[in-house]
Amino acid sequence: MRVLLVEDDADLSRQLKAALGDAGYAVDHAPDGEEAHYLGEN
């Protein structure tokens, strides 16, 4: 399953992305709402 992680804190996003990846998720990361909107539409 693929998830979109939207988090502006770099340390927290790295930890969450690693944990989700270890749990078997494919993770796309966006640091802000604008990029998340773009990634969510593509």
mmCIF file of C-alpha atoms in Angstrom:
data_model
loop_
_atom_site.group_PDB
_atom_site.id
_atom_site.type_symbol
_atom_site.label_atom_id
_atom_site.label_comp_id
_atom_site.label_asym_id
_atom_site.label_seq_id
_atom_site.Cartn_x
_atom_site.Cartn_y
_atom_site.Cartn_z
ATOM 1 C CA MET A 1 0.000 0.000 0.000
ATOM 2 C CA ARG A 2 1.202 3.506 -0.810
ATOM 3 C CA VAL A 3 0.797 6.413 1.631
ATOM 4 C CA LEU A 4 1.434 10.132 1.392
ATOM 5 C CA LEU A 5 3.177 11.554 4.448
ATOM 6 C CA VAL A 6 2.777 15.314 4.886
ATOM 7 C CA GLU A 7 5.114 16.617 7.582
ATOM 8 C CA ASP A 8 7.290 19.725 7.693
ATOM 9 C CA ASP A 9 9.566 18.582 10.526
ATOM 10 C CA ALA A 10 12.522 16.858 8.828
ATOM 11 C CA ASP A 11 13.495 14.636 11.777
ATOM 12 C CA LEU A 12 9.940 13.483 12.414
ATOM 13 C CA SER A 13 9.269 12.812 8.739
ATOM 14 C CA ARG A 14 12.443 10.684 8.472
ATOM 15 C CA GLN A 15 11.391 8.622 11.489
ATOM 16 C CA LEU A 16 7.828 8.187 10.258
ATOM 17 C CA LYS A 17 8.939 7.315 6.731
ATOM 18 C CA ALA A 18 11.353 4.682 8.079
ATOM 19 C CA ALA A 19 8.745 3.178 10.416
ATOM 20 C CA LEU A 20 6.098 3.051 7.703
ATOM 21 C CA GLY A 21 8.596 1.580 5.246
ATOM 22 C CA ASP A 22 9.553 -1.101 7.768
ATOM 23 C CA ALA A 23 5.847 -1.909 8.129
ATOM 24 C CA GLY A 24 5.627 -2.554 4.392
ATOM 25 C CA TYR A 25 4.264 0.752 3.120
ATOM 26 C CA ALA A 26 5.582 2.625 0.104
ATOM 27 C CA VAL A 27 5.890 6.206 1.366
ATOM 28 C CA ASP A 28 5.847 9.452 -0.582
ATOM 29 C CA HIS A 29 6.769 12.507 1.478
ATOM 30 C CA ALA A 30 5.668 16.098 1.058
ATOM 31 C CA PRO A 31 6.992 18.822 3.360
ATOM 32 C CA ASP A 32 3.989 21.111 2.800
ATOM 33 C CA GLY A 33 0.399 21.203 1.621
ATOM 34 C CA GLU A 34 1.215 22.575 -1.809
ATOM 35 C CA GLU A 35 3.518 19.683 -2.670
ATOM 36 C CA ALA A 36 1.112 17.200 -1.057
ATOM 37 C CA HIS A 37 -1.672 18.488 -3.288
ATOM 38 C CA TYR A 38 0.547 18.051 -6.350
ATOM 39 C CA LEU A 39 1.620 14.532 -5.342
ATOM 40 C CA GLY A 40 -1.935 13.539 -4.473
ATOM 41 C CA GLU A 41 -3.156 14.433 -7.937
ATOM 42 C CA ASN A 42 -0.383 12.560 -9.774
#
